[in-house]
JSON list of C-alpha atoms in Angstrom, two decimals:
[
{"chain": "N", "resi": 1, "resn": "UNK", "atom": "CA", "xyz": [-22.02, -41.80, 74.48]},
{"chain": "N", "resi": 2, "resn": "UNK", "atom": "CA", "xyz": [-23.98, -41.07, 77.62]},
{"chain": "N", "resi": 3, "resn": "UNK", "atom": "CA", "xyz": [-24.27, -44.85, 78.32]},
{"chain": "N", "resi": 4, "resn": "UNK", "atom": "CA", "xyz": [-20.16, -45.33, 77.94]},
{"chain": "N", "resi": 5, "resn": "UNK", "atom": "CA", "xyz": [-19.54, -42.34, 80.22]},
{"chain": "N", "resi": 6, "resn": "UNK", "atom": "CA", "xyz": [-22.27, -43.92, 83.05]},
{"chain": "N", "resi": 7, "resn": "UNK", "atom": "CA", "xyz": [-20.51, -47.53, 82.69]},
{"chain": "N", "resi": 8, "resn": "UNK", "atom": "CA", "xyz": [-17.10, -46.06, 83.20]},
{"chain": "N", "resi": 9, "resn": "UNK", "atom": "CA", "xyz": [-18.32, -44.06, 86.35]},
{"chain": "N", "resi": 10, "resn": "UNK", "atom": "CA", "xyz": [-19.68, -47.08, 87.76]},
{"chain": "N", "resi": 11, "resn": "UNK", "atom": "CA", "xyz": [-16.89, -48.82, 87.11]},
{"chain": "N", "resi": 12, "resn": "UNK", "atom": "CA", "xyz": [-14.66, -46.36, 89.03]},
{"chain": "N", "resi": 13, "resn": "UNK", "atom": "CA", "xyz": [-16.86, -46.00, 91.82]},
{"chain": "N", "resi": 14, "resn": "UNK", "atom": "CA", "xyz": [-16.87, -49.90, 92.53]},
{"chain": "N", "resi": 15, "resn": "UNK", "atom": "CA", "xyz": [-13.03, -49.65, 92.64]},
{"chain": "N", "resi": 16, "resn": "UNK", "atom": "CA", "xyz": [-13.08, -46.80, 95.02]},
{"chain": "N", "resi": 17, "resn": "UNK", "atom": "CA", "xyz": [-15.31, -47.93, 97.48]},
{"chain": "N", "resi": 18, "resn": "UNK", "atom": "CA", "xyz": [-14.18, -51.85, 97.16]},
{"chain": "N", "resi": 19, "resn": "UNK", "atom": "CA", "xyz": [-13.24, -53.22, 100.23]},
{"chain": "N", "resi": 20, "resn": "UNK", "atom": "CA", "xyz": [-9.81, -54.66, 100.78]},
{"chain": "N", "resi": 21, "resn": "UNK", "atom": "CA", "xyz": [-9.85, -58.59, 100.86]},
{"chain": "N", "resi": 22, "resn": "UNK", "atom": "CA", "xyz": [-9.46, -60.25, 104.44]},
{"chain": "N", "resi": 23, "resn": "UNK", "atom": "CA", "xyz": [-5.88, -61.37, 105.39]},
{"chain": "N", "resi": 24, "resn": "UNK", "atom": "CA", "xyz": [-6.16, -64.34, 107.58]},
{"chain": "N", "resi": 25, "resn": "UNK", "atom": "CA", "xyz": [-3.44, -65.89, 109.87]},
{"chain": "N", "resi": 26, "resn": "UNK", "atom": "CA", "xyz": [-5.79, -69.17, 110.26]},
{"chain": "N", "resi": 27, "resn": "UNK", "atom": "CA", "xyz": [-8.83, -70.12, 108.43]},
{"chain": "N", "resi": 28, "resn": "UNK", "atom": "CA", "xyz": [-9.66, -73.78, 109.59]},
{"chain": "N", "resi": 29, "resn": "UNK", "atom": "CA", "xyz": [-12.88, -76.08, 109.37]},
{"chain": "N", "resi": 30, "resn": "UNK", "atom": "CA", "xyz": [-12.53, -79.56, 110.48]},
{"chain": "N", "resi": 31, "resn": "UNK", "atom": "CA", "xyz": [-14.73, -82.10, 112.20]},
{"chain": "N", "resi": 32, "resn": "UNK", "atom": "CA", "xyz": [-14.25, -79.94, 115.55]},
{"chain": "N", "resi": 33, "resn": "UNK", "atom": "CA", "xyz": [-15.43, -76.63, 114.24]},
{"chain": "N", "resi": 34, "resn": "UNK", "atom": "CA", "xyz": [-14.53, -73.66, 112.46]},
{"chain": "N", "resi": 35, "resn": "UNK", "atom": "CA", "xyz": [-11.71, -71.34, 113.67]},
{"chain": "N", "resi": 36, "resn": "UNK", "atom": "CA", "xyz": [-10.67, -68.02, 111.65]},
{"chain": "N", "resi": 37, "resn": "UNK", "atom": "CA", "xyz": [-8.30, -65.08, 113.07]},
{"chain": "N", "resi": 38, "resn": "UNK", "atom": "CA", "xyz": [-7.09, -62.35, 111.12]},
{"chain": "N", "resi": 39, "resn": "UNK", "atom": "CA", "xyz": [-3.32, -61.04, 110.98]},
{"chain": "N", "resi": 40, "resn": "UNK", "atom": "CA", "xyz": [-2.29, -59.10, 113.63]},
{"chain": "N", "resi": 41, "resn": "UNK", "atom": "CA", "xyz": [-2.81, -55.40, 113.42]},
{"chain": "N", "resi": 42, "resn": "UNK", "atom": "CA", "xyz": [-0.66, -52.71, 115.07]},
{"chain": "N", "resi": 43, "resn": "UNK", "atom": "CA", "xyz": [-2.89, -50.24, 116.91]},
{"chain": "N", "resi": 44, "resn": "UNK", "atom": "CA", "xyz": [-0.44, -48.32, 119.09]},
{"chain": "N", "resi": 45, "resn": "UNK", "atom": "CA", "xyz": [3.08, -47.48, 118.91]},
{"chain": "N", "resi": 46, "resn": "UNK", "atom": "CA", "xyz": [5.13, -45.68, 121.75]},
{"chain": "N", "resi": 47, "resn": "UNK", "atom": "CA", "xyz": [8.82, -45.32, 121.31]},
{"chain": "N", "resi": 48, "resn": "UNK", "atom": "CA", "xyz": [10.46, -42.78, 123.77]},
{"chain": "N", "resi": 49, "resn": "UNK", "atom": "CA", "xyz": [13.85, -42.80, 125.53]},
{"chain": "N", "resi": 50, "resn": "UNK", "atom": "CA", "xyz": [14.91, -46.39, 124.72]},
{"chain": "N", "resi": 51, "resn": "UNK", "atom": "CA", "xyz": [11.30, -47.81, 125.81]},
{"chain": "N", "resi": 52, "resn": "UNK", "atom": "CA", "xyz": [9.05, -49.10, 123.39]},
{"chain": "N", "resi": 53, "resn": "UNK", "atom": "CA", "xyz": [5.56, -50.41, 123.67]},
{"chain": "N", "resi": 54, "resn": "UNK", "atom": "CA", "xyz": [3.39, -52.04, 121.07]},
{"chain": "N", "resi": 55, "resn": "UNK", "atom": "CA", "xyz": [-0.34, -53.15, 120.97]},
{"chain": "N", "resi": 56, "resn": "UNK", "atom": "CA", "xyz": [-1.47, -55.30, 118.20]},
{"chain": "N", "resi": 57, "resn": "UNK", "atom": "CA", "xyz": [-5.06, -56.50, 117.46]},
{"chain": "N", "resi": 58, "resn": "UNK", "atom": "CA", "xyz": [-6.20, -59.77, 115.74]},
{"chain": "N", "resi": 59, "resn": "UNK", "atom": "CA", "xyz": [-9.93, -60.72, 115.42]},
{"chain": "N", "resi": 60, "resn": "UNK", "atom": "CA", "xyz": [-10.77, -64.61, 115.79]},
{"chain": "N", "resi": 61, "resn": "UNK", "atom": "CA", "xyz": [-14.21, -66.43, 115.13]},
{"chain": "N", "resi": 62, "resn": "UNK", "atom": "CA", "xyz": [-14.17, -69.62, 117.11]},
{"chain": "N", "resi": 63, "resn": "UNK", "atom": "CA", "xyz": [-17.56, -71.64, 116.34]},
{"chain": "N", "resi": 64, "resn": "UNK", "atom": "CA", "xyz": [-19.48, -68.49, 115.86]},
{"chain": "N", "resi": 65, "resn": "UNK", "atom": "CA", "xyz": [-18.10, -66.70, 118.90]},
{"chain": "N", "resi": 66, "resn": "UNK", "atom": "CA", "xyz": [-16.15, -63.40, 117.75]},
{"chain": "N", "resi": 67, "resn": "UNK", "atom": "CA", "xyz": [-13.24, -62.50, 119.96]},
{"chain": "N", "resi": 68, "resn": "UNK", "atom": "CA", "xyz": [-10.45, -60.02, 120.02]},
{"chain": "N", "resi": 69, "resn": "UNK", "atom": "CA", "xyz": [-6.85, -60.91, 120.70]},
{"chain": "N", "resi": 70, "resn": "UNK", "atom": "CA", "xyz": [-4.99, -58.03, 122.20]},
{"chain": "N", "resi": 71, "resn": "UNK", "atom": "CA", "xyz": [-1.29, -58.45, 122.24]},
{"chain": "N", "resi": 72, "resn": "UNK", "atom": "CA", "xyz": [1.07, -56.08, 124.38]},
{"chain": "N", "resi": 73, "resn": "UNK", "atom": "CA", "xyz": [4.83, -56.05, 123.95]},
{"chain": "N", "resi": 74, "resn": "UNK", "atom": "CA", "xyz": [6.73, -53.96, 126.03]},
{"chain": "N", "resi": 75, "resn": "UNK", "atom": "CA", "xyz": [10.56, -53.44, 125.54]},
{"chain": "N", "resi": 76, "resn": "UNK", "atom": "CA", "xyz": [13.01, -51.53, 127.87]},
{"chain": "N", "resi": 77, "resn": "UNK", "atom": "CA", "xyz": [16.47, -51.65, 129.54]},
{"chain": "N", "resi": 78, "resn": "UNK", "atom": "CA", "xyz": [15.04, -50.79, 132.68]},
{"chain": "N", "resi": 79, "resn": "UNK", "atom": "CA", "xyz": [12.47, -52.96, 134.79]},
{"chain": "N", "resi": 80, "resn": "UNK", "atom": "CA", "xyz": [8.90, -53.64, 132.90]},
{"chain": "N", "resi": 81, "resn": "UNK", "atom": "CA", "xyz": [6.14, -53.38, 135.15]},
{"chain": "N", "resi": 82, "resn": "UNK", "atom": "CA", "xyz": [3.79, -56.23, 134.71]},
{"chain": "N", "resi": 83, "resn": "UNK", "atom": "CA", "xyz": [0.01, -55.25, 134.15]},
{"chain": "N", "resi": 84, "resn": "UNK", "atom": "CA", "xyz": [-1.92, -58.79, 134.47]},
{"chain": "N", "resi": 85, "resn": "UNK", "atom": "CA", "xyz": [-5.30, -59.81, 132.94]},
{"chain": "N", "resi": 86, "resn": "UNK", "atom": "CA", "xyz": [-7.67, -61.71, 134.97]},
{"chain": "N", "resi": 87, "resn": "UNK", "atom": "CA", "xyz": [-11.58, -62.52, 134.86]},
{"chain": "N", "resi": 88, "resn": "UNK", "atom": "CA", "xyz": [-12.50, -58.87, 135.91]},
{"chain": "N", "resi": 89, "resn": "UNK", "atom": "CA", "xyz": [-10.40, -57.41, 133.19]},
{"chain": "N", "resi": 90, "resn": "UNK", "atom": "CA", "xyz": [-11.96, -55.41, 130.55]},
{"chain": "N", "resi": 91, "resn": "UNK", "atom": "CA", "xyz": [-11.60, -53.30, 127.39]},
{"chain": "N", "resi": 92, "resn": "UNK", "atom": "CA", "xyz": [-13.87, -50.10, 127.09]},
{"chain": "N", "resi": 93, "resn": "UNK", "atom": "CA", "xyz": [-13.94, -48.64, 123.42]},
{"chain": "N", "resi": 94, "resn": "UNK", "atom": "CA", "xyz": [-15.22, -45.07, 123.34]},
{"chain": "N", "resi": 95, "resn": "UNK", "atom": "CA", "xyz": [-16.65, -44.43, 119.67]},
{"chain": "N", "resi": 96, "resn": "UNK", "atom": "CA", "xyz": [-16.75, -41.13, 117.94]},
{"chain": "N", "resi": 97, "resn": "UNK", "atom": "CA", "xyz": [-20.53, -41.27, 118.01]},
{"chain": "N", "resi": 98, "resn": "UNK", "atom": "CA", "xyz": [-20.33, -41.11, 121.84]},
{"chain": "N", "resi": 99, "resn": "UNK", "atom": "CA", "xyz": [-21.06, -44.74, 122.60]},
{"chain": "N", "resi": 100, "resn": "UNK", "atom": "CA", "xyz": [-18.99, -47.17, 124.64]},
{"chain": "N", "resi": 101, "resn": "UNK", "atom": "CA", "xyz": [-18.48, -50.79, 123.73]},
{"chain": "N", "resi": 102, "resn": "UNK", "atom": "CA", "xyz": [-17.38, -52.99, 126.52]},
{"chain": "N", "resi": 103, "resn": "UNK", "atom": "CA", "xyz": [-15.42, -56.34, 125.83]},
{"chain": "N", "resi": 104, "resn": "UNK", "atom": "CA", "xyz": [-15.04, -58.86, 128.88]},
{"chain": "N", "resi": 105, "resn": "UNK", "atom": "CA", "xyz": [-11.73, -61.14, 129.38]},
{"chain": "N", "resi": 106, "resn": "UNK", "atom": "CA", "xyz": [-12.04, -64.61, 129.24]},
{"chain": "N", "resi": 107, "resn": "UNK", "atom": "CA", "xyz": [-11.66, -66.36, 132.60]},
{"chain": "N", "resi": 108, "resn": "UNK", "atom": "CA", "xyz": [-7.82, -66.94, 132.59]},
{"chain": "N", "resi": 109, "resn": "UNK", "atom": "CA", "xyz": [-5.02, -64.64, 134.32]},
{"chain": "N", "resi": 110, "resn": "UNK", "atom": "CA", "xyz": [-2.28, -63.99, 132.28]},
{"chain": "N", "resi": 111, "resn": "UNK", "atom": "CA", "xyz": [0.94, -61.40, 133.54]},
{"chain": "N", "resi": 112, "resn": "UNK", "atom": "CA", "xyz": [2.98, -62.22, 130.35]},
{"chain": "N", "resi": 113, "resn": "UNK", "atom": "CA", "xyz": [6.43, -63.44, 129.75]},
{"chain": "N", "resi": 114, "resn": "UNK", "atom": "CA", "xyz": [9.58, -61.59, 130.37]},
{"chain": "N", "resi": 115, "resn": "UNK", "atom": "CA", "xyz": [12.20, -62.23, 127.75]},
{"chain": "N", "resi": 116, "resn": "UNK", "atom": "CA", "xyz": [15.68, -60.89, 127.69]},
{"chain": "N", "resi": 117, "resn": "UNK", "atom": "CA", "xyz": [17.09, -60.25, 124.13]},
{"chain": "N", "resi": 118, "resn": "UNK", "atom": "CA", "xyz": [20.53, -60.28, 123.39]},
{"chain": "N", "resi": 119, "resn": "UNK", "atom": "CA", "xyz": [20.88, -56.27, 123.13]},
{"chain": "N", "resi": 120, "resn": "UNK", "atom": "CA", "xyz": [20.29, -56.21, 126.91]},
{"chain": "N", "resi": 121, "resn": "UNK", "atom": "CA", "xyz": [16.27, -55.25, 126.82]},
{"chain": "N", "resi": 122, "resn": "UNK", "atom": "CA", "xyz": [13.85, -56.98, 129.00]},
{"chain": "N", "resi": 123, "resn": "UNK", "atom": "CA", "xyz": [10.65, -57.66, 126.43]},
{"chain": "N", "resi": 124, "resn": "UNK", "atom": "CA", "xyz": [7.49, -58.35, 128.08]},
{"chain": "N", "resi": 125, "resn": "UNK", "atom": "CA", "xyz": [5.16, -59.92, 125.89]},
{"chain": "N", "resi": 126, "resn": "UNK", "atom": "CA", "xyz": [1.36, -60.40, 126.91]},
{"chain": "N", "resi": 127, "resn": "UNK", "atom": "CA", "xyz": [-1.95, -61.37, 125.21]},
{"chain": "N", "resi": 128, "resn": "UNK", "atom": "CA", "xyz": [-5.53, -61.66, 126.30]},
{"chain": "N", "resi": 129, "resn": "UNK", "atom": "CA", "xyz": [-8.65, -62.72, 124.80]},
{"chain": "N", "resi": 130, "resn": "UNK", "atom": "CA", "xyz": [-11.57, -60.44, 124.90]},
{"chain": "N", "resi": 131, "resn": "UNK", "atom": "CA", "xyz": [-15.25, -61.40, 124.13]},
{"chain": "N", "resi": 132, "resn": "UNK", "atom": "CA", "xyz": [-17.42, -59.02, 122.37]},
{"chain": "N", "resi": 133, "resn": "UNK", "atom": "CA", "xyz": [-21.02, -58.32, 124.03]},
{"chain": "N", "resi": 134, "resn": "UNK", "atom": "CA", "xyz": [-24.31, -57.84, 122.22]},
{"chain": "N", "resi": 135, "resn": "UNK", "atom": "CA", "xyz": [-25.05, -54.41, 123.29]},
{"chain": "N", "resi": 136, "resn": "UNK", "atom": "CA", "xyz": [-23.32, -51.94, 120.79]},
{"chain": "N", "resi": 137, "resn": "UNK", "atom": "CA", "xyz": [-21.48, -54.47, 118.72]},
{"chain": "N", "resi": 138, "resn": "UNK", "atom": "CA", "xyz": [-23.10, -53.15, 115.58]},
{"chain": "N", "resi": 139, "resn": "UNK", "atom": "CA", "xyz": [-21.82, -49.44, 116.40]},
{"chain": "N", "resi": 140, "resn": "UNK", "atom": "CA", "xyz": [-18.06, -50.74, 115.97]},
{"chain": "N", "resi": 141, "resn": "UNK", "atom": "CA", "xyz": [-19.02, -51.53, 112.20]},
{"chain": "N", "resi": 142, "resn": "UNK", "atom": "CA", "xyz": [-20.24, -47.76, 111.65]},
{"chain": "N", "resi": 143, "resn": "UNK", "atom": "CA", "xyz": [-18.11, -45.65, 113.95]},
{"chain": "N", "resi": 144, "resn": "UNK", "atom": "CA", "xyz": [-14.31, -45.00, 114.24]},
{"chain": "N", "resi": 145, "resn": "UNK", "atom": "CA", "xyz": [-13.01, -45.74, 117.86]},
{"chain": "N", "resi": 146, "resn": "UNK", "atom": "CA", "xyz": [-11.27, -42.71, 119.50]},
{"chain": "N", "resi": 147, "resn": "UNK", "atom": "CA", "xyz": [-10.23, -44.07, 122.93]},
{"chain": "N", "resi": 148, "resn": "UNK", "atom": "CA", "xyz": [-9.47, -47.68, 124.40]},
{"chain": "N", "resi": 149, "resn": "UNK", "atom": "CA", "xyz": [-9.34, -48.12, 127.95]},
{"chain": "N", "resi": 150, "resn": "UNK", "atom": "CA", "xyz": [-7.64, -51.28, 129.20]},
{"chain": "N", "resi": 151, "resn": "UNK", "atom": "CA", "xyz": [-8.70, -52.55, 132.97]},
{"chain": "N", "resi": 152, "resn": "UNK", "atom": "CA", "xyz": [-6.23, -54.80, 134.18]},
{"chain": "N", "resi": 153, "resn": "UNK", "atom": "CA", "xyz": [-5.89, -56.56, 137.71]},
{"chain": "N", "resi": 154, "resn": "UNK", "atom": "CA", "xyz": [-4.49, -53.75, 139.50]},
{"chain": "N", "resi": 155, "resn": "UNK", "atom": "CA", "xyz": [-4.31, -50.79, 137.00]},
{"chain": "N", "resi": 156, "resn": "UNK", "atom": "CA", "xyz": [-5.90, -48.93, 134.19]},
{"chain": "N", "resi": 157, "resn": "UNK", "atom": "CA", "xyz": [-4.41, -47.40, 130.89]},
{"chain": "N", "resi": 158, "resn": "UNK", "atom": "CA", "xyz": [-5.99, -45.11, 128.17]},
{"chain": "N", "resi": 159, "resn": "UNK", "atom": "CA", "xyz": [-4.79, -45.53, 124.93]},
{"chain": "N", "resi": 160, "resn": "UNK", "atom": "CA", "xyz": [-5.83, -42.41, 122.35]},
{"chain": "N", "resi": 161, "resn": "UNK", "atom": "CA", "xyz": [-6.41, -43.71, 118.81]},
{"chain": "N", "resi": 162, "resn": "UNK", "atom": "CA", "xyz": [-4.76, -41.89, 116.08]},
{"chain": "N", "resi": 163, "resn": "UNK", "atom": "CA", "xyz": [-6.68, -41.62, 112.73]},
{"chain": "N", "resi": 164, "resn": "UNK", "atom": "CA", "xyz": [-3.32, -42.66, 110.99]},
{"chain": "N", "resi": 165, "resn": "UNK", "atom": "CA", "xyz": [0.42, -43.06, 111.85]},
{"chain": "N", "resi": 166, "resn": "UNK", "atom": "CA", "xyz": [3.39, -44.61, 110.17]},
{"chain": "N", "resi": 167, "resn": "UNK", "atom": "CA", "xyz": [5.09, -47.35, 112.48]},
{"chain": "N", "resi": 168, "resn": "UNK", "atom": "CA", "xyz": [8.68, -47.07, 113.44]},
{"chain": "N", "resi": 169, "resn": "UNK", "atom": "CA", "xyz": [8.60, -50.74, 113.55]},
{"chain": "N", "resi": 170, "resn": "UNK", "atom": "CA", "xyz": [8.14, -51.32, 110.18]},
{"chain": "N", "resi": 171, "resn": "UNK", "atom": "CA", "xyz": [7.39, -48.24, 108.25]},
{"chain": "N", "resi": 172, "resn": "UNK", "atom": "CA", "xyz": [3.85, -49.10, 107.10]},
{"chain": "N", "resi": 173, "resn": "UNK", "atom": "CA", "xyz": [0.81, -46.91, 107.42]},
{"chain": "N", "resi": 174, "resn": "UNK", "atom": "CA", "xyz": [-1.91, -48.18, 110.10]},
{"chain": "N", "resi": 175, "resn": "UNK", "atom": "CA", "xyz": [-5.63, -46.72, 110.53]},
{"chain": "N", "resi": 176, "resn": "UNK", "atom": "CA", "xyz": [-6.42, -47.67, 114.27]},
{"chain": "N", "resi": 177, "resn": "UNK", "atom": "CA", "xyz": [-9.89, -45.44, 114.41]},
{"chain": "N", "resi": 178, "resn": "UNK", "atom": "CA", "xyz": [-11.45, -47.47, 111.79]},
{"chain": "N", "resi": 179, "resn": "UNK", "atom": "CA", "xyz": [-9.72, -51.18, 112.47]},
{"chain": "N", "resi": 180, "resn": "UNK", "atom": "CA", "xyz": [-13.31, -52.78, 113.58]},
{"chain": "N", "resi": 181, "resn": "UNK", "atom": "CA", "xyz": [-14.89, -50.92, 110.49]},
{"chain": "N", "resi": 182, "resn": "UNK", "atom": "CA", "xyz": [-12.70, -52.43, 108.08]},
{"chain": "N", "resi": 183, "resn": "UNK", "atom": "CA", "xyz": [-12.13, -55.91, 109.69]},
{"chain": "N", "resi": 184, "resn": "UNK", "atom": "CA", "xyz": [-15.38, -57.09, 111.54]},
{"chain": "N", "resi": 185, "resn": "UNK", "atom": "CA", "xyz": [-16.63, -58.30, 108.35]},
{"chain": "N", "resi": 186, "resn": "UNK", "atom": "CA", "xyz": [-13.58, -60.82, 108.17]},
{"chain": "N", "resi": 187, "resn": "UNK", "atom": "CA", "xyz": [-15.13, -62.77, 110.89]},
{"chain": "N", "resi": 188, "resn": "UNK", "atom": "CA", "xyz": [-18.71, -62.57, 110.20]}
]
């Protein structure tokens, strides 16, 4: 009887602590090399007074180089300010263990694209690719993120990460604090 109880407890603990499978937008290996990219994940959502701002993450591994793609979408009936990424742009991630992880932008200037939709909203879509540095990379696997600072060409923006939120965009539950803990293994 004890063996059955121990076996049942082991089986249940494996199910409780099992990692969810990685979801890829791309996973390609060919004669040029390898590339895999996770699906986009909503990290921040601000909806107020007819203005909407969304920040999405996706991780990629290109021939062994891990990167983070940051996509910002701004929607408003008023003028949408353009914050540009340049060679000096960075992302600073403050972890709950007190450490700070810095990600460096690739040398490619990007101010985004402005698109007017049929409802009269101006939409600015901007993407940036950031490289991980070797320092503190492993800390992202073990400590949640509490704050993200984005350094643009001419501005700085701070985003406080929530433990969990339900997005107005799609009604799904997101966990921004533990994004790296849950997904870095998908590009290793």
